[in-house]
mmCIF file of C-alpha atoms in Angstrom:
data_model
loop_
_atom_site.group_PDB
_atom_site.id
_atom_site.type_symbol
_atom_site.label_atom_id
_atom_site.label_comp_id
_atom_site.label_asym_id
_atom_site.label_seq_id
_atom_site.Cartn_x
_atom_site.Cartn_y
_atom_site.Cartn_z
ATOM 1 C CA MET A 1 17.258 -4.357 42.825
ATOM 2 C CA ASP A 2 14.883 -7.021 43.235
ATOM 3 C CA GLY A 3 11.304 -6.356 42.180
ATOM 4 C CA ALA A 4 9.933 -7.075 45.576
ATOM 5 C CA GLN A 5 12.418 -4.012 46.930
ATOM 6 C CA ASP A 6 11.270 -1.508 44.052
ATOM 7 C CA PRO A 7 9.788 1.367 46.052
ATOM 8 C CA ASP A 8 7.033 2.164 43.396
ATOM 9 C CA ILE A 9 5.904 -1.669 43.864
ATOM 10 C CA ILE A 10 6.038 -1.325 47.519
ATOM 11 C CA ALA A 11 4.029 2.076 47.627
ATOM 12 C CA LEU A 12 1.536 0.139 45.445
ATOM 13 C CA TYR A 13 0.940 -2.413 47.609
ATOM 14 C CA LYS A 14 0.250 -0.183 50.330
ATOM 15 C CA ARG A 15 -2.170 1.426 48.814
ATOM 16 C CA ILE A 16 -3.865 -1.848 47.850
ATOM 17 C CA ARG A 17 -3.685 -2.632 51.485
ATOM 18 C CA THR A 18 -5.465 0.367 52.541
ATOM 19 C CA ASN A 19 -7.817 0.325 49.802
ATOM 20 C CA PRO A 20 -8.303 -3.356 48.302
ATOM 21 C CA GLU A 21 -10.420 -1.846 45.666
ATOM 22 C CA TYR A 22 -7.575 0.739 44.636
ATOM 23 C CA LEU A 23 -7.242 -0.601 41.055
ATOM 24 C CA GLU A 24 -10.740 -2.087 40.628
ATOM 25 C CA GLY A 25 -12.310 1.470 41.127
ATOM 26 C CA GLN A 26 -10.302 2.872 38.254
ATOM 27 C CA ASN A 27 -11.374 -0.135 36.112
ATOM 28 C CA ASP A 28 -15.052 0.482 36.586
ATOM 29 C CA LEU A 29 -14.894 4.013 35.375
ATOM 30 C CA PRO A 30 -15.530 4.475 31.404
ATOM 31 C CA PHE A 31 -12.479 6.834 31.408
ATOM 32 C CA ALA A 32 -9.746 7.396 33.965
ATOM 33 C CA GLU A 33 -6.573 8.507 34.363
ATOM 34 C CA THR A 34 -5.441 5.349 35.890
ATOM 35 C CA PRO A 35 -2.146 4.382 37.995
ATOM 36 C CA LEU A 36 -0.988 2.622 34.900
ATOM 37 C CA HIS A 37 -1.361 5.981 32.902
ATOM 38 C CA GLY A 38 0.637 7.671 35.512
ATOM 39 C CA ALA A 39 3.414 4.809 35.444
ATOM 40 C CA ALA A 40 3.665 4.553 31.841
ATOM 41 C CA SER A 41 3.533 8.338 31.324
ATOM 42 C CA GLU A 42 6.801 8.811 33.627
ATOM 43 C CA GLY A 43 8.566 5.864 32.304
ATOM 44 C CA ARG A 44 8.241 3.706 35.785
ATOM 45 C CA THR A 45 8.441 0.349 34.226
ATOM 46 C CA HIS A 46 8.508 -1.935 36.666
ATOM 47 C CA LEU A 47 5.347 -0.080 38.302
ATOM 48 C CA ALA A 48 3.825 -0.017 34.928
ATOM 49 C CA LEU A 49 4.303 -3.831 34.612
ATOM 50 C CA GLU A 50 3.313 -4.794 38.185
ATOM 51 C CA ILE A 51 -0.229 -2.782 37.755
ATOM 52 C CA LEU A 52 -0.724 -4.505 34.102
ATOM 53 C CA ARG A 53 -0.196 -7.812 35.617
ATOM 54 C CA LEU A 54 -2.401 -7.340 38.464
ATOM 55 C CA LYS A 55 -5.202 -5.623 36.213
ATOM 56 C CA PRO A 56 -4.450 -6.091 32.316
ATOM 57 C CA SER A 57 -7.978 -4.569 31.533
ATOM 58 C CA LEU A 58 -6.048 -1.268 32.546
ATOM 59 C CA GLY A 59 -3.933 -1.602 29.451
ATOM 60 C CA LYS A 60 -6.772 -0.809 27.392
ATOM 61 C CA LYS A 61 -8.365 2.074 29.321
ATOM 62 C CA LEU A 62 -8.409 5.390 27.945
ATOM 63 C CA ASN A 63 -8.057 8.654 29.970
ATOM 64 C CA LEU A 64 -9.934 11.759 29.568
ATOM 65 C CA ASP A 65 -7.931 12.554 26.624
ATOM 66 C CA GLY A 66 -8.671 9.478 24.643
ATOM 67 C CA LEU A 67 -5.227 7.848 24.987
ATOM 68 C CA SER A 68 -3.927 4.709 26.536
ATOM 69 C CA PRO A 69 -0.981 4.100 28.873
ATOM 70 C CA LEU A 70 0.714 2.807 26.079
ATOM 71 C CA ASP A 71 0.084 5.812 24.060
ATOM 72 C CA LEU A 72 1.597 8.113 26.851
ATOM 73 C CA ALA A 73 4.648 5.996 27.143
ATOM 74 C CA LEU A 74 4.955 6.565 23.396
ATOM 75 C CA ARG A 75 4.320 10.359 23.316
ATOM 76 C CA ASN A 76 6.757 10.840 26.621
ATOM 77 C CA GLU A 77 9.498 8.686 24.344
ATOM 78 C CA HIS A 78 9.865 6.185 27.248
ATOM 79 C CA THR A 79 11.026 3.705 24.634
ATOM 80 C CA SER A 80 12.253 0.973 26.961
ATOM 81 C CA THR A 81 8.726 1.064 29.065
ATOM 82 C CA VAL A 82 6.858 0.780 25.718
ATOM 83 C CA LYS A 83 9.121 -2.453 24.518
ATOM 84 C CA ARG A 84 8.636 -4.205 27.929
ATOM 85 C CA LEU A 85 4.739 -3.422 27.979
ATOM 86 C CA VAL A 86 4.358 -4.896 24.576
ATOM 87 C CA LYS A 87 6.396 -7.701 25.275
ATOM 88 C CA TYR A 88 4.381 -8.598 28.055
ATOM 89 C CA TYR A 89 0.884 -7.843 26.449
ATOM 90 C CA PRO A 90 1.322 -7.402 22.867
ATOM 91 C CA GLU A 91 -2.473 -6.662 21.963
ATOM 92 C CA LEU A 92 -1.775 -2.872 23.635
ATOM 93 C CA ILE A 93 -0.634 -2.353 20.083
ATOM 94 C CA ARG A 94 -4.174 -2.605 18.715
ATOM 95 C CA VAL A 95 -5.936 -0.415 21.501
ATOM 96 C CA GLN A 96 -7.610 2.457 19.729
ATOM 97 C CA GLY A 97 -7.458 5.857 21.184
ATOM 98 C CA ARG A 98 -8.559 9.203 19.980
ATOM 99 C CA GLU A 99 -10.146 8.766 16.258
ATOM 100 C CA GLY A 100 -9.346 5.244 16.412
ATOM 101 C CA ILE A 101 -5.755 6.075 16.228
ATOM 102 C CA THR A 102 -3.526 2.933 17.539
ATOM 103 C CA PRO A 103 0.095 2.870 18.883
ATOM 104 C CA LEU A 104 1.126 1.288 15.526
ATOM 105 C CA HIS A 105 -0.430 4.130 13.527
ATOM 106 C CA TYR A 106 1.448 6.564 15.822
ATOM 107 C CA VAL A 107 4.746 5.006 15.233
ATOM 108 C CA VAL A 108 4.043 5.398 11.609
ATOM 109 C CA GLU A 109 3.331 8.918 11.785
ATOM 110 C CA THR A 110 6.231 9.890 13.797
ATOM 111 C CA GLU A 111 8.399 7.328 11.595
ATOM 112 C CA ASP A 112 10.087 5.527 14.649
ATOM 113 C CA ILE A 113 11.407 2.655 12.493
ATOM 114 C CA ASP A 114 12.419 0.712 15.324
ATOM 115 C CA LEU A 115 9.337 0.321 16.974
ATOM 116 C CA LEU A 116 7.410 0.003 13.987
ATOM 117 C CA ILE A 117 9.420 -3.295 13.290
ATOM 118 C CA GLU A 118 9.060 -4.352 16.766
ATOM 119 C CA PHE A 119 5.217 -3.700 16.897
ATOM 120 C CA LEU A 120 4.942 -5.692 13.650
ATOM 121 C CA MET A 121 6.754 -8.563 14.839
ATOM 122 C CA VAL A 122 4.984 -8.977 18.409
ATOM 123 C CA CYS A 123 1.722 -7.842 17.013
ATOM 124 C CA PRO A 124 1.238 -8.867 13.246
ATOM 125 C CA SER A 125 -2.522 -8.348 13.239
ATOM 126 C CA SER A 126 -1.978 -4.923 14.191
ATOM 127 C CA ILE A 127 -1.304 -3.890 10.569
ATOM 128 C CA LYS A 128 -5.389 -4.479 9.915
ATOM 129 C CA ASP A 129 -6.524 -2.074 12.131
ATOM 130 C CA LEU A 130 -8.382 1.180 10.807
ATOM 131 C CA THR A 131 -8.638 4.582 12.001
ATOM 132 C CA VAL A 132 -12.418 6.388 12.301
ATOM 133 C CA ARG A 133 -11.455 7.784 8.792
ATOM 134 C CA ASP A 134 -11.169 4.050 7.683
ATOM 135 C CA GLU A 135 -7.148 4.579 7.317
ATOM 136 C CA THR A 136 -4.766 2.011 7.321
ATOM 137 C CA ALA A 137 -1.160 2.518 8.740
ATOM 138 C CA VAL A 138 -0.152 2.375 4.767
ATOM 139 C CA HIS A 139 -2.383 5.316 4.221
ATOM 140 C CA ILE A 140 -0.956 7.427 7.119
ATOM 141 C CA ALA A 141 2.681 6.678 5.799
ATOM 142 C CA ILE A 142 1.542 8.017 2.707
ATOM 143 C CA LYS A 143 -0.452 11.122 3.994
ATOM 144 C CA ASN A 144 2.304 11.853 6.103
ATOM 145 C CA LYS A 145 4.959 11.244 3.407
ATOM 146 C CA LYS A 146 6.590 8.761 5.706
ATOM 147 C CA LEU A 147 8.632 6.918 3.101
ATOM 148 C CA ARG A 148 10.667 5.021 5.110
ATOM 149 C CA ALA A 149 7.660 3.630 7.149
ATOM 150 C CA PHE A 150 6.078 2.938 3.834
ATOM 151 C CA LYS A 151 8.809 0.859 2.835
ATOM 152 C CA VAL A 152 9.072 -1.095 6.172
ATOM 153 C CA LEU A 153 5.123 -1.914 5.941
ATOM 154 C CA LEU A 154 5.296 -2.616 2.205
ATOM 155 C CA GLY A 155 7.843 -4.956 2.865
ATOM 156 C CA TRP A 156 6.199 -6.602 5.999
ATOM 157 C CA LEU A 157 3.039 -7.140 3.622
ATOM 158 C CA ARG A 158 4.830 -8.710 0.867
ATOM 159 C CA ARG A 159 6.713 -11.041 3.139
ATOM 160 C CA ASN A 160 3.431 -12.093 5.180
ATOM 161 C CA ASP A 161 1.455 -12.294 1.889
ATOM 162 C CA ASN A 162 -1.015 -9.743 3.062
ATOM 163 C CA ILE A 163 -1.213 -7.598 0.018
ATOM 164 C CA THR A 164 -5.088 -6.895 0.407
ATOM 165 C CA VAL A 165 -4.134 -4.324 2.901
ATOM 166 C CA LEU A 166 -2.900 -2.185 0.210
ATOM 167 C CA ARG A 167 -6.350 -2.319 -1.751
ATOM 168 C CA CYS A 168 -8.188 -0.907 1.286
ATOM 169 C CA ARG A 169 -9.901 2.506 0.777
ATOM 170 C CA ASP A 170 -10.172 5.114 3.228
ATOM 171 C CA GLU A 171 -13.638 7.205 3.789
ATOM 172 C CA GLN A 172 -13.052 9.053 0.847
ATOM 173 C CA GLY A 173 -12.378 5.828 -1.392
ATOM 174 C CA ASN A 174 -8.623 6.344 -1.658
ATOM 175 C CA THR A 175 -6.408 3.585 -1.791
ATOM 176 C CA MET A 176 -2.809 4.013 -1.205
ATOM 177 C CA LEU A 177 -2.161 4.481 -4.638
ATOM 178 C CA HIS A 178 -4.687 7.320 -5.123
ATOM 179 C CA LEU A 179 -3.081 8.973 -2.369
ATOM 180 C CA ALA A 180 0.397 8.806 -3.488
ATOM 181 C CA ALA A 181 -0.570 10.250 -6.441
ATOM 182 C CA LEU A 182 -2.963 13.149 -4.864
ATOM 183 C CA THR A 183 0.212 14.021 -2.438
ATOM 184 C CA ASN A 184 2.654 13.850 -5.469
ATOM 185 C CA GLN A 185 4.626 10.811 -4.293
ATOM 186 C CA PRO A 186 5.395 8.777 -7.221
ATOM 187 C CA GLN A 187 8.133 7.118 -5.373
ATOM 188 C CA ALA A 188 5.800 5.465 -3.283
ATOM 189 C CA CYS A 189 3.710 4.021 -6.307
ATOM 190 C CA PHE A 190 6.658 2.676 -7.863
ATOM 191 C CA TYR A 191 8.657 1.663 -4.957
ATOM 192 C CA ASN A 192 8.038 -2.123 -5.751
ATOM 193 C CA ALA A 193 6.702 -2.676 -9.333
ATOM 194 C CA ASP A 194 5.479 -6.204 -8.697
ATOM 195 C CA ILE A 195 3.420 -5.426 -5.640
ATOM 196 C CA LEU A 196 2.205 -2.296 -7.656
ATOM 197 C CA TYR A 197 0.975 -5.011 -10.438
ATOM 198 C CA ILE A 198 -0.782 -6.850 -7.805
ATOM 199 C CA VAL A 199 -2.589 -4.334 -6.387
ATOM 200 C CA LEU A 200 -3.788 -2.892 -9.521
ATOM 201 C CA PHE A 201 -4.691 -6.186 -11.393
ATOM 202 C CA ARG A 202 -4.762 -9.161 -9.317
ATOM 203 C CA ALA A 203 -8.673 -9.535 -7.627
#
């Protein structure tokens, strides 16, 4: 179906014709359940993309639960919608929702390896984002015992020469090595001996 004939998009422009400030009014609120939240939550990909194209700022808007449109698409398992949204606007991966959790943090916690790899590819800088507890994606992987996600993150950091992320400390002063020891995960500590050496001994 041609995009111009999509019934969702036709309905959107009817609303805009009736009320030209339809999207703008939502944008002015500090928190709002915007039309983009609704479209993303329901997996209506073309409508979500059209709204995002018209009003990119809505992509960073949080609803009353502290969730972004991309968060809702993720939580409702609309993977194709997620992939199209981040392809169009990669910075959505860095939008911090409730407790500073980003979509990257979420896919680490749920160990969605395909999306984790895709997020790192389209938005490499997202690896640096911290939660309100000063946790990196690596902290989250270790804390939740997501070894596969940890291995992906570790490999990514190594290939991109960004090992300093592994030295980051959470609000309690724990590096990923401290957390691995505290949660009895020696396999995480010794998964890659040369990286372990870099973290421990290089300035």
